[in-house]
């Protein structure tokens, strides 16, 4: 017997875990040489960026910047030697907003690195961002981002 009010359950989408936008957040000092490398690399992958450049405005500036952005589900933290005082707060904020598995800290070799936050990926750079490019693609895909290579 057929029920007139019965509907088929919705079919699962192929991108159930995919972020609402193909956009990531980047926190960096304004003069960090890795920033233009990362934004160019992400653009090549078809991923848009929202960048917060630390200019000494204090922690409130990061909070305000983040709240003005559309929902994002992944963040890169570009650490530099002089970022250590603010790094724990800023990475903690990002982890609180996105989850630890959706935050990646990229830092230059021989640089003091922010303390380990469980689940946050850390990627060391010796010279250029290209050294970790495949690893970054893997992280983004695991976070549900659509990456075009």
PDB file of N, CA, C and O in Angstrom, residues 10-67:
ATOM      1  N   UNK A  10      16.306  12.374   1.827  1.00  0.00           N
ATOM      2  CA  UNK A  10      17.244  13.082   0.943  1.00  0.00           C
ATOM      3  C   UNK A  10      18.496  12.250   0.702  1.00  0.00           C
ATOM      4  O   UNK A  10      18.968  11.535   1.575  1.00  0.00           O
ATOM      5  N   UNK A  11      18.980  12.328  -0.511  1.00  0.00           N
ATOM      6  CA  UNK A  11      20.185  11.585  -0.856  1.00  0.00           C
ATOM      7  C   UNK A  11      21.398  12.347  -0.337  1.00  0.00           C
ATOM      8  O   UNK A  11      21.452  13.566  -0.451  1.00  0.00           O
ATOM      9  N   UNK A  12      22.363  11.616   0.236  1.00  0.00           N
ATOM     10  CA  UNK A  12      23.533  12.322   0.762  1.00  0.00           C
ATOM     11  C   UNK A  12      24.328  12.984  -0.352  1.00  0.00           C
ATOM     12  O   UNK A  12      24.463  12.448  -1.438  1.00  0.00           O
ATOM     13  N   UNK A  13      24.814  14.172  -0.047  1.00  0.00           N
ATOM     14  CA  UNK A  13      25.628  14.919  -0.999  1.00  0.00           C
ATOM     15  C   UNK A  13      27.045  14.379  -0.977  1.00  0.00           C
ATOM     16  O   UNK A  13      27.522  13.885   0.030  1.00  0.00           O
ATOM     17  N   UNK A  14      27.732  14.498  -2.072  1.00  0.00           N
ATOM     18  CA  UNK A  14      29.114  14.022  -2.147  1.00  0.00           C
ATOM     19  C   UNK A  14      30.037  14.879  -1.293  1.00  0.00           C
ATOM     20  O   UNK A  14      31.112  14.463  -0.944  1.00  0.00           O
ATOM     21  N   UNK A  15      29.597  16.100  -0.952  1.00  0.00           N
ATOM     22  CA  UNK A  15      30.449  17.010  -0.184  1.00  0.00           C
ATOM     23  C   UNK A  15      29.817  17.352   1.162  1.00  0.00           C
ATOM     24  O   UNK A  15      29.759  18.504   1.549  1.00  0.00           O
ATOM     25  N   UNK A  16      29.360  16.376   1.903  1.00  0.00           N
ATOM     26  CA  UNK A  16      28.704  16.608   3.179  1.00  0.00           C
ATOM     27  C   UNK A  16      29.617  17.366   4.134  1.00  0.00           C
ATOM     28  O   UNK A  16      29.200  18.285   4.813  1.00  0.00           O
ATOM     29  N   UNK A  17      30.908  17.004   4.189  1.00  0.00           N
ATOM     30  CA  UNK A  17      31.819  17.644   5.126  1.00  0.00           C
ATOM     31  C   UNK A  17      32.487  18.886   4.544  1.00  0.00           C
ATOM     32  O   UNK A  17      33.315  19.490   5.176  1.00  0.00           O
ATOM     33  N   UNK A  18      32.109  19.277   3.350  1.00  0.00           N
ATOM     34  CA  UNK A  18      32.749  20.403   2.689  1.00  0.00           C
ATOM     35  C   UNK A  18      32.374  21.720   3.357  1.00  0.00           C
ATOM     36  O   UNK A  18      31.237  21.916   3.746  1.00  0.00           O
ATOM     37  N   UNK A  19      33.338  22.630   3.496  1.00  0.00           N
ATOM     38  CA  UNK A  19      33.034  23.932   4.067  1.00  0.00           C
ATOM     39  C   UNK A  19      32.042  24.695   3.198  1.00  0.00           C
ATOM     40  O   UNK A  19      31.941  24.447   2.006  1.00  0.00           O
ATOM     41  N   UNK A  20      31.328  25.625   3.814  1.00  0.00           N
ATOM     42  CA  UNK A  20      30.343  26.419   3.083  1.00  0.00           C
ATOM     43  C   UNK A  20      31.013  27.247   1.992  1.00  0.00           C
ATOM     44  O   UNK A  20      30.433  27.497   0.949  1.00  0.00           O
ATOM     45  N   UNK A  21      32.226  27.670   2.222  1.00  0.00           N
ATOM     46  CA  UNK A  21      32.963  28.430   1.222  1.00  0.00           C
ATOM     47  C   UNK A  21      34.340  27.810   1.073  1.00  0.00           C
ATOM     48  O   UNK A  21      34.838  27.150   1.967  1.00  0.00           O
ATOM     49  N   UNK A  22      34.947  28.038  -0.046  1.00  0.00           N
ATOM     50  CA  UNK A  22      36.308  27.545  -0.280  1.00  0.00           C
ATOM     51  C   UNK A  22      37.254  28.683   0.093  1.00  0.00           C
ATOM     52  O   UNK A  22      37.958  29.237  -0.734  1.00  0.00           O
ATOM     53  N   UNK A  23      37.234  29.049   1.371  1.00  0.00           N
ATOM     54  CA  UNK A  23      37.955  30.208   1.880  1.00  0.00           C
ATOM     55  C   UNK A  23      38.612  29.841   3.201  1.00  0.00           C
ATOM     56  O   UNK A  23      38.009  29.172   4.023  1.00  0.00           O
ATOM     57  N   UNK A  24      39.844  30.297   3.395  1.00  0.00           N
ATOM     58  CA  UNK A  24      40.557  30.055   4.643  1.00  0.00           C
ATOM     59  C   UNK A  24      41.001  31.381   5.247  1.00  0.00           C
ATOM     60  O   UNK A  24      41.086  32.401   4.561  1.00  0.00           O
ATOM     61  N   UNK A  25      41.299  31.347   6.520  1.00  0.00           N
ATOM     62  CA  UNK A  25      41.748  32.519   7.261  1.00  0.00           C
ATOM     63  C   UNK A  25      43.250  32.395   7.486  1.00  0.00           C
ATOM     64  O   UNK A  25      43.746  31.307   7.785  1.00  0.00           O
ATOM     65  N   UNK A  26      43.974  33.502   7.339  1.00  0.00           N
ATOM     66  CA  UNK A  26      45.417  33.509   7.568  1.00  0.00           C
ATOM     67  C   UNK A  26      45.740  34.608   8.579  1.00  0.00           C
ATOM     68  O   UNK A  26      45.310  35.749   8.415  1.00  0.00           O
ATOM     69  N   UNK A  27      46.497  34.241   9.615  1.00  0.00           N
ATOM     70  CA  UNK A  27      46.974  35.213  10.593  1.00  0.00           C
ATOM     71  C   UNK A  27      48.483  35.308  10.425  1.00  0.00           C
ATOM     72  O   UNK A  27      49.187  34.299  10.437  1.00  0.00           O
ATOM     73  N   UNK A  28      48.980  36.542  10.268  1.00  0.00           N
ATOM     74  CA  UNK A  28      50.396  36.745   9.992  1.00  0.00           C
ATOM     75  C   UNK A  28      50.826  38.153  10.372  1.00  0.00           C
ATOM     76  O   UNK A  28      50.009  39.078  10.380  1.00  0.00           O
ATOM     77  N   UNK A  29      52.112  38.309  10.640  1.00  0.00           N
ATOM     78  CA  UNK A  29      52.669  39.647  10.754  1.00  0.00           C
ATOM     79  C   UNK A  29      52.663  40.263   9.359  1.00  0.00           C
ATOM     80  O   UNK A  29      52.781  39.550   8.355  1.00  0.00           O
ATOM     81  N   UNK A  30      52.521  41.562   9.281  1.00  0.00           N
ATOM     82  CA  UNK A  30      52.439  42.236   7.987  1.00  0.00           C
ATOM     83  C   UNK A  30      53.677  42.032   7.137  1.00  0.00           C
ATOM     84  O   UNK A  30      53.597  41.978   5.922  1.00  0.00           O
ATOM     85  N   UNK A  31      54.829  41.877   7.748  1.00  0.00           N
ATOM     86  CA  UNK A  31      56.075  41.766   6.994  1.00  0.00           C
ATOM     87  C   UNK A  31      56.573  40.331   6.843  1.00  0.00           C
ATOM     88  O   UNK A  31      57.714  40.115   6.458  1.00  0.00           O
ATOM     89  N   UNK A  32      55.743  39.344   7.101  1.00  0.00           N
ATOM     90  CA  UNK A  32      56.165  37.945   7.016  1.00  0.00           C
ATOM     91  C   UNK A  32      56.331  37.552   5.542  1.00  0.00           C
ATOM     92  O   UNK A  32      55.378  37.617   4.768  1.00  0.00           O
ATOM     93  N   UNK A  33      57.547  37.133   5.132  1.00  0.00           N
ATOM     94  CA  UNK A  33      57.777  36.786   3.726  1.00  0.00           C
ATOM     95  C   UNK A  33      56.992  35.556   3.259  1.00  0.00           C
ATOM     96  O   UNK A  33      56.831  35.346   2.055  1.00  0.00           O
ATOM     97  N   UNK A  34      56.480  34.759   4.190  1.00  0.00           N
ATOM     98  CA  UNK A  34      55.687  33.592   3.805  1.00  0.00           C
ATOM     99  C   UNK A  34      54.263  33.970   3.393  1.00  0.00           C
ATOM    100  O   UNK A  34      53.602  33.213   2.688  1.00  0.00           O
ATOM    101  N   UNK A  35      53.800  35.138   3.811  1.00  0.00           N
ATOM    102  CA  UNK A  35      52.416  35.535   3.526  1.00  0.00           C
ATOM    103  C   UNK A  35      52.121  35.609   2.032  1.00  0.00           C
ATOM    104  O   UNK A  35      51.162  34.976   1.570  1.00  0.00           O
ATOM    105  N   UNK A  36      52.900  36.335   1.222  1.00  0.00           N
ATOM    106  CA  UNK A  36      52.582  36.351  -0.220  1.00  0.00           C
ATOM    107  C   UNK A  36      52.745  34.976  -0.875  1.00  0.00           C
ATOM    108  O   UNK A  36      52.013  34.640  -1.808  1.00  0.00           O
ATOM    109  N   UNK A  37      53.675  34.163  -0.371  1.00  0.00           N
ATOM    110  CA  UNK A  37      53.843  32.810  -0.922  1.00  0.00           C
ATOM    111  C   UNK A  37      52.595  31.964  -0.652  1.00  0.00           C
ATOM    112  O   UNK A  37      52.103  31.273  -1.546  1.00  0.00           O
ATOM    113  N   UNK A  38      52.082  32.037   0.582  1.00  0.00           N
ATOM    114  CA  UNK A  38      50.913  31.234   0.940  1.00  0.00           C
ATOM    115  C   UNK A  38      49.665  31.703   0.202  1.00  0.00           C
ATOM    116  O   UNK A  38      48.920  30.877  -0.330  1.00  0.00           O
ATOM    117  N   UNK A  39      49.432  32.997   0.137  1.00  0.00           N
ATOM    118  CA  UNK A  39      48.232  33.474  -0.553  1.00  0.00           C
ATOM    119  C   UNK A  39      48.275  33.125  -2.037  1.00  0.00           C
ATOM    120  O   UNK A  39      47.253  32.742  -2.614  1.00  0.00           O
ATOM    121  N   UNK A  40      49.447  33.224  -2.674  1.00  0.00           N
ATOM    122  CA  UNK A  40      49.574  32.856  -4.093  1.00  0.00           C
ATOM    123  C   UNK A  40      49.345  31.359  -4.287  1.00  0.00           C
ATOM    124  O   UNK A  40      48.658  30.943  -5.232  1.00  0.00           O
ATOM    125  N   UNK A  41      49.893  30.544  -3.400  1.00  0.00           N
ATOM    126  CA  UNK A  41      49.729  29.091  -3.481  1.00  0.00           C
ATOM    127  C   UNK A  41      48.257  28.702  -3.344  1.00  0.00           C
ATOM    128  O   UNK A  41      47.732  27.914  -4.129  1.00  0.00           O
ATOM    129  N   UNK A  42      47.579  29.276  -2.361  1.00  0.00           N
ATOM    130  CA  UNK A  42      46.162  28.963  -2.150  1.00  0.00           C
ATOM    131  C   UNK A  42      45.318  29.425  -3.338  1.00  0.00           C
ATOM    132  O   UNK A  42      44.374  28.740  -3.738  1.00  0.00           O
ATOM    133  N   UNK A  43      45.662  30.567  -3.912  1.00  0.00           N
ATOM    134  CA  UNK A  43      44.932  31.060  -5.088  1.00  0.00           C
ATOM    135  C   UNK A  43      45.067  30.072  -6.245  1.00  0.00           C
ATOM    136  O   UNK A  43      44.098  29.791  -6.946  1.00  0.00           O
ATOM    137  N   UNK A  44      46.271  29.501  -6.422  1.00  0.00           N
ATOM    138  CA  UNK A  44      46.484  28.494  -7.470  1.00  0.00           C
ATOM    139  C   UNK A  44      45.612  27.265  -7.243  1.00  0.00           C
ATOM    140  O   UNK A  44      45.210  26.599  -8.196  1.00  0.00           O
ATOM    141  N   UNK A  45      45.326  26.963  -5.987  1.00  0.00           N
ATOM    142  CA  UNK A  45      44.490  25.804  -5.645  1.00  0.00           C
ATOM    143  C   UNK A  45      43.000  26.116  -5.730  1.00  0.00           C
ATOM    144  O   UNK A  45      42.172  25.237  -5.522  1.00  0.00           O
ATOM    145  N   UNK A  46      42.656  27.375  -5.989  1.00  0.00           N
ATOM    146  CA  UNK A  46      41.250  27.758  -6.064  1.00  0.00           C
ATOM    147  C   UNK A  46      40.645  28.074  -4.712  1.00  0.00           C
ATOM    148  O   UNK A  46      39.432  28.013  -4.536  1.00  0.00           O
ATOM    149  N   UNK A  47      41.493  28.433  -3.749  1.00  0.00           N
ATOM    150  CA  UNK A  47      41.020  28.742  -2.401  1.00  0.00           C
ATOM    151  C   UNK A  47      41.229  30.227  -2.130  1.00  0.00           C
ATOM    152  O   UNK A  47      42.327  30.752  -2.301  1.00  0.00           O
ATOM    153  N   UNK A  48      40.154  30.892  -1.718  1.00  0.00           N
ATOM    154  CA  UNK A  48      40.221  32.306  -1.367  1.00  0.00           C
ATOM    155  C   UNK A  48      40.754  32.452   0.054  1.00  0.00           C
ATOM    156  O   UNK A  48      40.619  31.546   0.880  1.00  0.00           O
ATOM    157  N   UNK A  49      41.308  33.625   0.338  1.00  0.00           N
ATOM    158  CA  UNK A  49      41.858  33.864   1.670  1.00  0.00           C
ATOM    159  C   UNK A  49      41.293  35.134   2.276  1.00  0.00           C
ATOM    160  O   UNK A  49      40.951  36.082   1.564  1.00  0.00           O
ATOM    161  N   UNK A  50      41.205  35.122   3.576  1.00  0.00           N
ATOM    162  CA  UNK A  50      40.943  36.322   4.365  1.00  0.00           C
ATOM    163  C   UNK A  50      42.166  36.444   5.258  1.00  0.00           C
ATOM    164  O   UNK A  50      42.496  35.514   5.991  1.00  0.00           O
ATOM    165  N   UNK A  51      42.859  37.567   5.174  1.00  0.00           N
ATOM    166  CA  UNK A  51      44.132  37.719   5.865  1.00  0.00           C
ATOM    167  C   UNK A  51      44.020  38.753   6.974  1.00  0.00           C
ATOM    168  O   UNK A  51      43.531  39.868   6.754  1.00  0.00           O
ATOM    169  N   UNK A  52      44.469  38.364   8.159  1.00  0.00           N
ATOM    170  CA  UNK A  52      44.629  39.309   9.258  1.00  0.00           C
ATOM    171  C   UNK A  52      46.121  39.547   9.413  1.00  0.00           C
ATOM    172  O   UNK A  52      46.874  38.615   9.704  1.00  0.00           O
ATOM    173  N   UNK A  53      46.561  40.780   9.159  1.00  0.00           N
ATOM    174  CA  UNK A  53      47.966  41.131   9.310  1.00  0.00           C
ATOM    175  C   UNK A  53      48.146  41.885  10.617  1.00  0.00           C
ATOM    176  O   UNK A  53      47.567  42.958  10.806  1.00  0.00           O
ATOM    177  N   UNK A  54      48.933  41.290  11.488  1.00  0.00           N
ATOM    178  CA  UNK A  54      49.185  41.873  12.806  1.00  0.00           C
ATOM    179  C   UNK A  54      50.050  43.121  12.641  1.00  0.00           C
ATOM    180  O   UNK A  54      51.124  43.083  12.068  1.00  0.00           O
ATOM    181  N   UNK A  55      49.548  44.246  13.133  1.00  0.00           N
ATOM    182  CA  UNK A  55      50.293  45.502  13.033  1.00  0.00           C
ATOM    183  C   UNK A  55      50.460  46.162  14.393  1.00  0.00           C
ATOM    184  O   UNK A  55      50.729  47.347  14.478  1.00  0.00           O
ATOM    185  N   UNK A  56      50.280  45.418  15.462  1.00  0.00           N
ATOM    186  CA  UNK A  56      50.447  45.984  16.794  1.00  0.00           C
ATOM    187  C   UNK A  56      49.150  46.513  17.376  1.00  0.00           C
ATOM    188  O   UNK A  56      49.169  47.200  18.391  1.00  0.00           O
ATOM    189  N   UNK A  57      48.017  46.197  16.766  1.00  0.00           N
ATOM    190  CA  UNK A  57      46.728  46.682  17.246  1.00  0.00           C
ATOM    191  C   UNK A  57      46.190  45.921  18.443  1.00  0.00           C
ATOM    192  O   UNK A  57      45.133  46.229  18.954  1.00  0.00           O
ATOM    193  N   UNK A  58      46.905  44.917  18.917  1.00  0.00           N
ATOM    194  CA  UNK A  58      46.451  44.145  20.069  1.00  0.00           C
ATOM    195  C   UNK A  58      45.524  43.021  19.662  1.00  0.00           C
ATOM    196  O   UNK A  58      45.115  42.894  18.521  1.00  0.00           O
ATOM    197  N   UNK A  59      45.194  42.200  20.645  1.00  0.00           N
ATOM    198  CA  UNK A  59      44.375  41.008  20.410  1.00  0.00           C
ATOM    199  C   UNK A  59      42.958  41.337  19.969  1.00  0.00           C
ATOM    200  O   UNK A  59      42.334  40.573  19.259  1.00  0.00           O
ATOM    201  N   UNK A  60      42.440  42.489  20.399  1.00  0.00           N
ATOM    202  CA  UNK A  60      41.078  42.866  20.012  1.00  0.00           C
ATOM    203  C   UNK A  60      40.954  43.036  18.501  1.00  0.00           C
ATOM    204  O   UNK A  60      39.905  42.792  17.928  1.00  0.00           O
ATOM    205  N   UNK A  61      42.033  43.460  17.861  1.00  0.00           N
ATOM    206  CA  UNK A  61      41.997  43.650  16.405  1.00  0.00           C
ATOM    207  C   UNK A  61      41.765  42.315  15.692  1.00  0.00           C
ATOM    208  O   UNK A  61      41.023  42.251  14.716  1.00  0.00           O
ATOM    209  N   UNK A  62      42.390  41.237  16.164  1.00  0.00           N
ATOM    210  CA  UNK A  62      42.172  39.911  15.573  1.00  0.00           C
ATOM    211  C   UNK A  62      40.726  39.487  15.753  1.00  0.00           C
ATOM    212  O   UNK A  62      40.087  39.024  14.819  1.00  0.00           O
ATOM    213  N   UNK A  63      40.196  39.656  16.953  1.00  0.00           N
ATOM    214  CA  UNK A  63      38.807  39.257  17.225  1.00  0.00           C
ATOM    215  C   UNK A  63      37.852  40.018  16.314  1.00  0.00           C
ATOM    216  O   UNK A  63      36.954  39.435  15.716  1.00  0.00           O
ATOM    217  N   UNK A  64      38.051  41.306  16.184  1.00  0.00           N
ATOM    218  CA  UNK A  64      37.195  42.138  15.350  1.00  0.00           C
ATOM    219  C   UNK A  64      37.298  41.728  13.882  1.00  0.00           C
ATOM    220  O   UNK A  64      36.286  41.610  13.187  1.00  0.00           O
ATOM    221  N   UNK A  65      38.518  41.488  13.412  1.00  0.00           N
ATOM    222  CA  UNK A  65      38.730  41.079  12.022  1.00  0.00           C
ATOM    223  C   UNK A  65      38.030  39.759  11.731  1.00  0.00           C
ATOM    224  O   UNK A  65      37.359  39.619  10.714  1.00  0.00           O
ATOM    225  N   UNK A  66      38.179  38.800  12.612  1.00  0.00           N
ATOM    226  CA  UNK A  66      37.603  37.476  12.410  1.00  0.00           C
ATOM    227  C   UNK A  66      36.082  37.538  12.377  1.00  0.00           C
ATOM    228  O   UNK A  66      35.447  36.904  11.541  1.00  0.00           O
ATOM    229  N   UNK A  67      35.492  38.304  13.277  1.00  0.00           N
ATOM    230  CA  UNK A  67      34.033  38.386  13.360  1.00  0.00           C
ATOM    231  C   UNK A  67      33.419  39.016  12.116  1.00  0.00           C
ATOM    232  O   UNK A  67      32.260  38.777  11.814  1.00  0.00           O
TER     233      UNK A  67
END
